[in-house]
Amino acid sequence: MKTNRQGAKVAKKKQGSRAQGAGGKFLNPVPNLDEWLEIGKIVAPQGLSGELRVYPESDFPERFEVPGTRWLWHPGDREPQPVELLSGRYVEGKNLCIISLAGVRNRNDAEALRDYKLMVPASDRPQLGEDEYHVTDLIGMLVFMQESGELVGEVVDVIPAGNFLLEVKLHQQIPDVESETLQPQSPKKLLIPFVKAIAPVVDLPSRRIEITPPPGLLELAIG
């Protein structure tokens, strides 16, 4: 998925890992997911004829509507396996896609694919327009106050909600408005609207976002 500072989605990419096996050799129980993009997750069968309900992780509808090769992967599998997408459609108002895959002929076949992820190679990543960003690019970026240069925190997620929201783990506690003291609780998080008026600078090479929050926004941090 993608996002921009006017509201659109973005793609999330999970990290692969390696485990040490017998004899000190490293095994690869999962693929290198930096080489893949997750475009959706199969959540349930649809009806009796083998159709599948998919929660999309992409705002490119052609991922689910245009027939062709996609890949299926389940956590623990060594590699995503190719599968042919036969057809698909988006269900308005439910953020849900209904798809048909080759070889999935009935509800039992579909049930066996519950929780599988639909993937495409990272090389199939669409080109973005001006002020559009992939979630994988935004997560981990540091957020600074534009005027003072003070570090606010780190982006840990991007939340779709009309205009997208940056979920920022704060670098330090925000003072309590009444007591003007720091609260001794776990690190707080802040939701920052990802609009150009509030986040005017997004410097991908420097991994830096600069914000100009309106009065009171920083006091809305949650524990």
PDB file of C-alpha atoms in Angstrom:
ATOM      1  CA  MET A   1       0.000   0.000   0.000  1.00  0.00           C
ATOM      2  CA  LYS A   2       0.935   3.617  -0.323  1.00  0.00           C
ATOM      3  CA  THR A   3       0.114   6.835   1.486  1.00  0.00           C
ATOM      4  CA  ASN A   4       0.304  10.528   0.838  1.00  0.00           C
ATOM      5  CA  ARG A   5      -0.239  13.591   2.964  1.00  0.00           C
ATOM      6  CA  GLN A   6      -3.776  13.976   1.672  1.00  0.00           C
ATOM      7  CA  GLY A   7      -4.889  10.415   2.523  1.00  0.00           C
ATOM      8  CA  ALA A   8      -4.146   7.106   0.741  1.00  0.00           C
ATOM      9  CA  LYS A   9      -2.803   3.765   1.915  1.00  0.00           C
ATOM     10  CA  VAL A  10       0.655   2.258   2.298  1.00  0.00           C
ATOM     11  CA  ALA A  11       2.250  -1.200   2.173  1.00  0.00           C
ATOM     12  CA  LYS A  12       3.714  -2.900   5.181  1.00  0.00           C
ATOM     13  CA  LYS A  13       6.615  -5.277   4.934  1.00  0.00           C
ATOM     14  CA  LYS A  14       7.533  -7.789   7.635  1.00  0.00           C
ATOM     15  CA  GLN A  15      11.134  -8.689   8.418  1.00  0.00           C
ATOM     16  CA  GLY A  16      12.486 -12.192   7.886  1.00  0.00           C
ATOM     17  CA  SER A  17      14.619 -14.010  10.444  1.00  0.00           C
ATOM     18  CA  ARG A  18      17.151 -16.819  10.685  1.00  0.00           C
ATOM     19  CA  ALA A  19      17.374 -19.634  13.207  1.00  0.00           C
ATOM     20  CA  GLN A  20      20.445 -21.632  14.180  1.00  0.00           C
ATOM     21  CA  GLY A  21      20.170 -25.368  13.561  1.00  0.00           C
ATOM     22  CA  ALA A  22      22.175 -28.410  14.613  1.00  0.00           C
ATOM     23  CA  GLY A  23      25.916 -28.180  14.088  1.00  0.00           C
ATOM     24  CA  GLY A  24      25.896 -24.400  14.250  1.00  0.00           C
ATOM     25  CA  LYS A  25      24.499 -23.978  10.737  1.00  0.00           C
ATOM     26  CA  PHE A  26      21.972 -21.270  10.009  1.00  0.00           C
ATOM     27  CA  LEU A  27      18.647 -22.348   8.568  1.00  0.00           C
ATOM     28  CA  ASN A  28      16.097 -20.219   6.756  1.00  0.00           C
ATOM     29  CA  PRO A  29      12.685 -21.312   8.078  1.00  0.00           C
ATOM     30  CA  VAL A  30      11.051 -18.308   6.425  1.00  0.00           C
ATOM     31  CA  PRO A  31      11.857 -16.465   3.205  1.00  0.00           C
ATOM     32  CA  ASN A  32      13.550 -13.102   3.155  1.00  0.00           C
ATOM     33  CA  LEU A  33      10.390 -11.037   3.328  1.00  0.00           C
ATOM     34  CA  ASP A  34      12.295  -7.902   2.358  1.00  0.00           C
ATOM     35  CA  GLU A  35      12.001  -9.394  -1.138  1.00  0.00           C
ATOM     36  CA  TRP A  36       8.187  -9.623  -0.950  1.00  0.00           C
ATOM     37  CA  LEU A  37       5.222  -7.310  -0.436  1.00  0.00           C
ATOM     38  CA  GLU A  38       2.157  -8.453   1.444  1.00  0.00           C
ATOM     39  CA  ILE A  39      -0.932  -7.304  -0.452  1.00  0.00           C
ATOM     40  CA  GLY A  40      -3.626  -9.024   1.597  1.00  0.00           C
ATOM     41  CA  LYS A  41      -4.587 -11.686   4.122  1.00  0.00           C
ATOM     42  CA  ILE A  42      -7.171 -14.420   3.550  1.00  0.00           C
ATOM     43  CA  VAL A  43      -9.592 -14.192   6.459  1.00  0.00           C
ATOM     44  CA  ALA A  44     -12.428 -16.602   5.591  1.00  0.00           C
ATOM     45  CA  PRO A  45     -14.235 -18.562   2.881  1.00  0.00           C
ATOM     46  CA  GLN A  46     -16.994 -16.778   0.960  1.00  0.00           C
ATOM     47  CA  GLY A  47     -19.932 -19.022   0.205  1.00  0.00           C
ATOM     48  CA  LEU A  48     -19.644 -22.632  -0.921  1.00  0.00           C
ATOM     49  CA  SER A  49     -17.909 -22.383  -4.297  1.00  0.00           C
ATOM     50  CA  GLY A  50     -14.336 -21.730  -3.124  1.00  0.00           C
ATOM     51  CA  GLU A  51     -14.309 -17.946  -3.126  1.00  0.00           C
ATOM     52  CA  LEU A  52     -12.164 -16.279  -0.474  1.00  0.00           C
ATOM     53  CA  ARG A  53     -12.522 -13.176   1.653  1.00  0.00           C
ATOM     54  CA  VAL A  54      -9.336 -11.105   1.708  1.00  0.00           C
ATOM     55  CA  TYR A  55      -8.450  -8.170   3.942  1.00  0.00           C
ATOM     56  CA  PRO A  56      -6.444  -5.934   1.571  1.00  0.00           C
ATOM     57  CA  GLU A  57      -3.071  -4.478   2.534  1.00  0.00           C
ATOM     58  CA  SER A  58      -2.899  -2.574  -0.761  1.00  0.00           C
ATOM     59  CA  ASP A  59      -4.923   0.275  -2.174  1.00  0.00           C
ATOM     60  CA  PHE A  60      -4.173  -0.805  -5.749  1.00  0.00           C
ATOM     61  CA  PRO A  61      -7.419  -2.589  -6.760  1.00  0.00           C
ATOM     62  CA  GLU A  62      -5.750  -4.315  -9.682  1.00  0.00           C
ATOM     63  CA  ARG A  63      -3.903  -6.481  -7.151  1.00  0.00           C
ATOM     64  CA  PHE A  64      -7.196  -8.307  -6.580  1.00  0.00           C
ATOM     65  CA  GLU A  65      -9.112  -7.731  -9.823  1.00  0.00           C
ATOM     66  CA  VAL A  66      -6.649  -8.403 -12.644  1.00  0.00           C
ATOM     67  CA  PRO A  67      -6.090 -12.155 -13.263  1.00  0.00           C
ATOM     68  CA  GLY A  68      -2.526 -13.418 -13.074  1.00  0.00           C
ATOM     69  CA  THR A  69       0.080 -14.887 -10.762  1.00  0.00           C
ATOM     70  CA  ARG A  70       0.103 -14.072  -7.088  1.00  0.00           C
ATOM     71  CA  TRP A  71       1.886 -15.918  -4.262  1.00  0.00           C
ATOM     72  CA  LEU A  72       0.541 -17.568  -1.097  1.00  0.00           C
ATOM     73  CA  TRP A  73       2.549 -17.679   2.107  1.00  0.00           C
ATOM     74  CA  HIS A  74       1.770 -18.859   5.623  1.00  0.00           C
ATOM     75  CA  PRO A  75       4.054 -18.089   8.595  1.00  0.00           C
ATOM     76  CA  GLY A  76       6.387 -21.054   8.921  1.00  0.00           C
ATOM     77  CA  ASP A  77       6.458 -21.872   5.211  1.00  0.00           C
ATOM     78  CA  ARG A  78       9.880 -21.748   3.580  1.00  0.00           C
ATOM     79  CA  GLU A  79       8.805 -19.880   0.454  1.00  0.00           C
ATOM     80  CA  PRO A  80       5.671 -18.221  -0.980  1.00  0.00           C
ATOM     81  CA  GLN A  81       4.006 -20.505  -3.520  1.00  0.00           C
ATOM     82  CA  PRO A  82       2.623 -19.213  -6.838  1.00  0.00           C
ATOM     83  CA  VAL A  83      -1.111 -19.332  -7.436  1.00  0.00           C
ATOM     84  CA  GLU A  84      -3.315 -17.990 -10.220  1.00  0.00           C
ATOM     85  CA  LEU A  85      -5.817 -15.281  -9.378  1.00  0.00           C
ATOM     86  CA  LEU A  86      -8.853 -15.940 -11.577  1.00  0.00           C
ATOM     87  CA  SER A  87     -11.055 -13.000 -10.589  1.00  0.00           C
ATOM     88  CA  GLY A  88     -11.783 -10.611  -7.756  1.00  0.00           C
ATOM     89  CA  ARG A  89     -13.952  -7.731  -6.632  1.00  0.00           C
ATOM     90  CA  TYR A  90     -13.914  -5.097  -3.900  1.00  0.00           C
ATOM     91  CA  VAL A  91     -16.823  -4.976  -1.428  1.00  0.00           C
ATOM     92  CA  GLU A  92     -17.707  -1.321  -0.923  1.00  0.00           C
ATOM     93  CA  GLY A  93     -17.953  -0.133   2.665  1.00  0.00           C
ATOM     94  CA  LYS A  94     -16.326  -3.245   4.179  1.00  0.00           C
ATOM     95  CA  ASN A  95     -12.664  -2.870   3.196  1.00  0.00           C
ATOM     96  CA  LEU A  96     -12.859  -6.432   1.902  1.00  0.00           C
ATOM     97  CA  CYS A  97     -12.099  -8.209  -1.361  1.00  0.00           C
ATOM     98  CA  ILE A  98     -13.653 -11.415  -2.673  1.00  0.00           C
ATOM     99  CA  ILE A  99     -11.321 -13.447  -4.907  1.00  0.00           C
ATOM    100  CA  SER A 100     -11.214 -16.751  -6.764  1.00  0.00           C
ATOM    101  CA  LEU A 101      -7.991 -18.759  -6.996  1.00  0.00           C
ATOM    102  CA  ALA A 102      -7.179 -21.632  -9.337  1.00  0.00           C
ATOM    103  CA  GLY A 103      -7.593 -25.017  -7.647  1.00  0.00           C
ATOM    104  CA  VAL A 104      -9.812 -23.685  -4.848  1.00  0.00           C
ATOM    105  CA  ARG A 105     -13.119 -25.303  -5.781  1.00  0.00           C
ATOM    106  CA  ASN A 106     -15.179 -25.526  -2.602  1.00  0.00           C
ATOM    107  CA  ARG A 107     -15.530 -24.223   0.928  1.00  0.00           C
ATOM    108  CA  ASN A 108     -13.178 -26.852   2.369  1.00  0.00           C
ATOM    109  CA  ASP A 109     -10.434 -25.814  -0.061  1.00  0.00           C
ATOM    110  CA  ALA A 110     -11.016 -22.190   0.894  1.00  0.00           C
ATOM    111  CA  GLU A 111     -11.036 -22.927   4.626  1.00  0.00           C
ATOM    112  CA  ALA A 112      -7.595 -24.544   4.315  1.00  0.00           C
ATOM    113  CA  LEU A 113      -6.215 -21.183   3.156  1.00  0.00           C
ATOM    114  CA  ARG A 114      -7.488 -19.177   6.119  1.00  0.00           C
ATOM    115  CA  ASP A 115      -4.761 -16.822   7.466  1.00  0.00           C
ATOM    116  CA  TYR A 116      -2.581 -17.279   4.384  1.00  0.00           C
ATOM    117  CA  LYS A 117      -1.049 -14.072   3.056  1.00  0.00           C
ATOM    118  CA  LEU A 118      -1.181 -12.928  -0.556  1.00  0.00           C
ATOM    119  CA  MET A 119       2.212 -11.715  -1.727  1.00  0.00           C
ATOM    120  CA  VAL A 120       3.898 -10.188  -4.757  1.00  0.00           C
ATOM    121  CA  PRO A 121       7.642  -9.699  -5.361  1.00  0.00           C
ATOM    122  CA  ALA A 122       9.051  -6.447  -4.039  1.00  0.00           C
ATOM    123  CA  SER A 123      10.164  -5.695  -7.591  1.00  0.00           C
ATOM    124  CA  ASP A 124       6.460  -5.313  -8.401  1.00  0.00           C
ATOM    125  CA  ARG A 125       6.247  -2.287  -6.119  1.00  0.00           C
ATOM    126  CA  PRO A 126       4.259   0.426  -7.938  1.00  0.00           C
ATOM    127  CA  GLN A 127       5.809   3.787  -8.656  1.00  0.00           C
ATOM    128  CA  LEU A 128       4.418   6.521  -6.425  1.00  0.00           C
ATOM    129  CA  GLY A 129       3.494  10.069  -7.266  1.00  0.00           C
ATOM    130  CA  GLU A 130       4.545  13.273  -5.568  1.00  0.00           C
ATOM    131  CA  ASP A 131       3.898  13.311  -1.814  1.00  0.00           C
ATOM    132  CA  GLU A 132       3.096   9.578  -1.802  1.00  0.00           C
ATOM    133  CA  TYR A 133       4.999   7.171   0.423  1.00  0.00           C
ATOM    134  CA  HIS A 134       5.140   3.480   1.238  1.00  0.00           C
ATOM    135  CA  VAL A 135       4.442   2.600   4.874  1.00  0.00           C
ATOM    136  CA  THR A 136       7.705   0.646   4.951  1.00  0.00           C
ATOM    137  CA  ASP A 137       9.504   3.905   4.157  1.00  0.00           C
ATOM    138  CA  LEU A 138       7.779   5.851   6.922  1.00  0.00           C
ATOM    139  CA  ILE A 139       8.014   3.364   9.790  1.00  0.00           C
ATOM    140  CA  GLY A 140      11.171   3.946  11.786  1.00  0.00           C
ATOM    141  CA  MET A 141      11.602   7.555  10.674  1.00  0.00           C
ATOM    142  CA  LEU A 142      12.377  10.082  13.403  1.00  0.00           C
ATOM    143  CA  VAL A 143      10.005  12.993  13.977  1.00  0.00           C
ATOM    144  CA  PHE A 144      11.308  16.457  14.910  1.00  0.00           C
ATOM    145  CA  MET A 145       9.735  19.803  15.698  1.00  0.00           C
ATOM    146  CA  GLN A 146      10.477  21.963  12.653  1.00  0.00           C
ATOM    147  CA  GLU A 147      10.963  25.196  14.562  1.00  0.00           C
ATOM    148  CA  SER A 148      13.142  23.985  17.446  1.00  0.00           C
ATOM    149  CA  GLY A 149      14.674  20.816  15.997  1.00  0.00           C
ATOM    150  CA  GLU A 150      13.617  18.938  19.153  1.00  0.00           C
ATOM    151  CA  LEU A 151      13.205  15.181  18.721  1.00  0.00           C
ATOM    152  CA  VAL A 152       9.577  14.162  19.236  1.00  0.00           C
ATOM    153  CA  GLY A 153       9.818  10.422  18.639  1.00  0.00           C
ATOM    154  CA  GLU A 154       9.794   7.589  16.127  1.00  0.00           C
ATOM    155  CA  VAL A 155       7.079   6.495  13.687  1.00  0.00           C
ATOM    156  CA  VAL A 156       5.936   2.984  14.653  1.00  0.00           C
ATOM    157  CA  ASP A 157       2.819   2.673  12.485  1.00  0.00           C
ATOM    158  CA  VAL A 158       0.618   4.442   9.946  1.00  0.00           C
ATOM    159  CA  ILE A 159      -3.117   4.297  10.617  1.00  0.00           C
ATOM    160  CA  PRO A 160      -5.789   4.798   7.943  1.00  0.00           C
ATOM    161  CA  ALA A 161      -8.430   7.241   9.195  1.00  0.00           C
ATOM    162  CA  GLY A 162      -9.557   9.680   6.525  1.00  0.00           C
ATOM    163  CA  ASN A 163      -6.270  11.530   6.457  1.00  0.00           C
ATOM    164  CA  PHE A 164      -3.629   9.038   7.550  1.00  0.00           C
ATOM    165  CA  LEU A 165      -2.210   9.219  11.065  1.00  0.00           C
ATOM    166  CA  LEU A 166       1.425   8.707  12.021  1.00  0.00           C
ATOM    167  CA  GLU A 167       1.621   6.711  15.251  1.00  0.00           C
ATOM    168  CA  VAL A 168       4.702   8.122  16.967  1.00  0.00           C
ATOM    169  CA  LYS A 169       6.369   6.612  20.038  1.00  0.00           C
ATOM    170  CA  LEU A 170       7.499   9.617  22.009  1.00  0.00           C
ATOM    171  CA  HIS A 171      11.171  10.141  22.774  1.00  0.00           C
ATOM    172  CA  GLN A 172      10.296  11.444  26.225  1.00  0.00           C
ATOM    173  CA  GLN A 173       7.234  11.871  28.383  1.00  0.00           C
ATOM    174  CA  ILE A 174       4.942  14.802  27.625  1.00  0.00           C
ATOM    175  CA  PRO A 175       4.514  16.988  30.760  1.00  0.00           C
ATOM    176  CA  ASP A 176       1.176  16.723  32.497  1.00  0.00           C
ATOM    177  CA  VAL A 177      -0.811  19.842  31.624  1.00  0.00           C
ATOM    178  CA  GLU A 178      -1.949  20.510  35.204  1.00  0.00           C
ATOM    179  CA  SER A 179       1.081  19.502  37.283  1.00  0.00           C
ATOM    180  CA  GLU A 180       3.726  20.315  34.665  1.00  0.00           C
ATOM    181  CA  THR A 181       5.619  17.182  35.735  1.00  0.00           C
ATOM    182  CA  LEU A 182       6.710  14.178  33.716  1.00  0.00           C
ATOM    183  CA  GLN A 183       4.552  11.103  34.173  1.00  0.00           C
ATOM    184  CA  PRO A 184       6.465   7.951  35.276  1.00  0.00           C
ATOM    185  CA  GLN A 185       4.484   5.616  33.002  1.00  0.00           C
ATOM    186  CA  SER A 186       5.499   3.577  30.005  1.00  0.00           C
ATOM    187  CA  PRO A 187       6.477   5.473  26.829  1.00  0.00           C
ATOM    188  CA  LYS A 188       3.538   7.280  25.333  1.00  0.00           C
ATOM    189  CA  LYS A 189       2.409   7.418  21.738  1.00  0.00           C
ATOM    190  CA  LEU A 190       1.000  10.283  19.743  1.00  0.00           C
ATOM    191  CA  LEU A 191      -1.182  10.251  16.642  1.00  0.00           C
ATOM    192  CA  ILE A 192      -0.128  12.952  14.185  1.00  0.00           C
ATOM    193  CA  PRO A 193      -2.275  13.699  11.101  1.00  0.00           C
ATOM    194  CA  PHE A 194      -0.146  13.033   8.024  1.00  0.00           C
ATOM    195  CA  VAL A 195      -1.094  16.187   6.166  1.00  0.00           C
ATOM    196  CA  LYS A 196       1.293  18.676   4.642  1.00  0.00           C
ATOM    197  CA  ALA A 197       0.226  21.497   6.954  1.00  0.00           C
ATOM    198  CA  ILE A 198       1.360  19.460   9.992  1.00  0.00           C
ATOM    199  CA  ALA A 199       4.142  17.355   8.425  1.00  0.00           C
ATOM    200  CA  PRO A 200       5.617  19.707   5.832  1.00  0.00           C
ATOM    201  CA  VAL A 201       9.004  17.960   5.594  1.00  0.00           C
ATOM    202  CA  VAL A 202       9.423  14.243   4.806  1.00  0.00           C
ATOM    203  CA  ASP A 203      13.102  13.598   4.100  1.00  0.00           C
ATOM    204  CA  LEU A 204      13.383   9.918   3.151  1.00  0.00           C
ATOM    205  CA  PRO A 205      17.175   9.872   2.596  1.00  0.00           C
ATOM    206  CA  SER A 206      17.742  11.399   6.048  1.00  0.00           C
ATOM    207  CA  ARG A 207      14.943   9.306   7.650  1.00  0.00           C
ATOM    208  CA  ARG A 208      13.517  12.537   9.096  1.00  0.00           C
ATOM    209  CA  ILE A 209      10.031  14.057   9.364  1.00  0.00           C
ATOM    210  CA  GLU A 210       9.547  17.616  10.590  1.00  0.00           C
ATOM    211  CA  ILE A 211       6.222  18.674  12.069  1.00  0.00           C
ATOM    212  CA  THR A 212       4.470  21.920  12.950  1.00  0.00           C
ATOM    213  CA  PRO A 213       1.705  20.657  15.267  1.00  0.00           C
ATOM    214  CA  PRO A 214      -1.234  22.886  16.168  1.00  0.00           C
ATOM    215  CA  PRO A 215      -1.539  23.992  19.816  1.00  0.00           C
ATOM    216  CA  GLY A 216      -2.580  21.153  22.118  1.00  0.00           C
ATOM    217  CA  LEU A 217      -1.709  18.254  19.786  1.00  0.00           C
ATOM    218  CA  LEU A 218       1.288  17.074  21.805  1.00  0.00           C
ATOM    219  CA  GLU A 219      -0.831  16.977  24.969  1.00  0.00           C
ATOM    220  CA  LEU A 220      -3.034  14.311  23.347  1.00  0.00           C
ATOM    221  CA  ALA A 221      -0.362  11.628  23.790  1.00  0.00           C
ATOM    222  CA  ILE A 222      -1.743   8.319  25.068  1.00  0.00           C
ATOM    223  CA  GLY A 223      -0.097   5.749  27.342  1.00  0.00           C
TER     224      GLY A 223
END
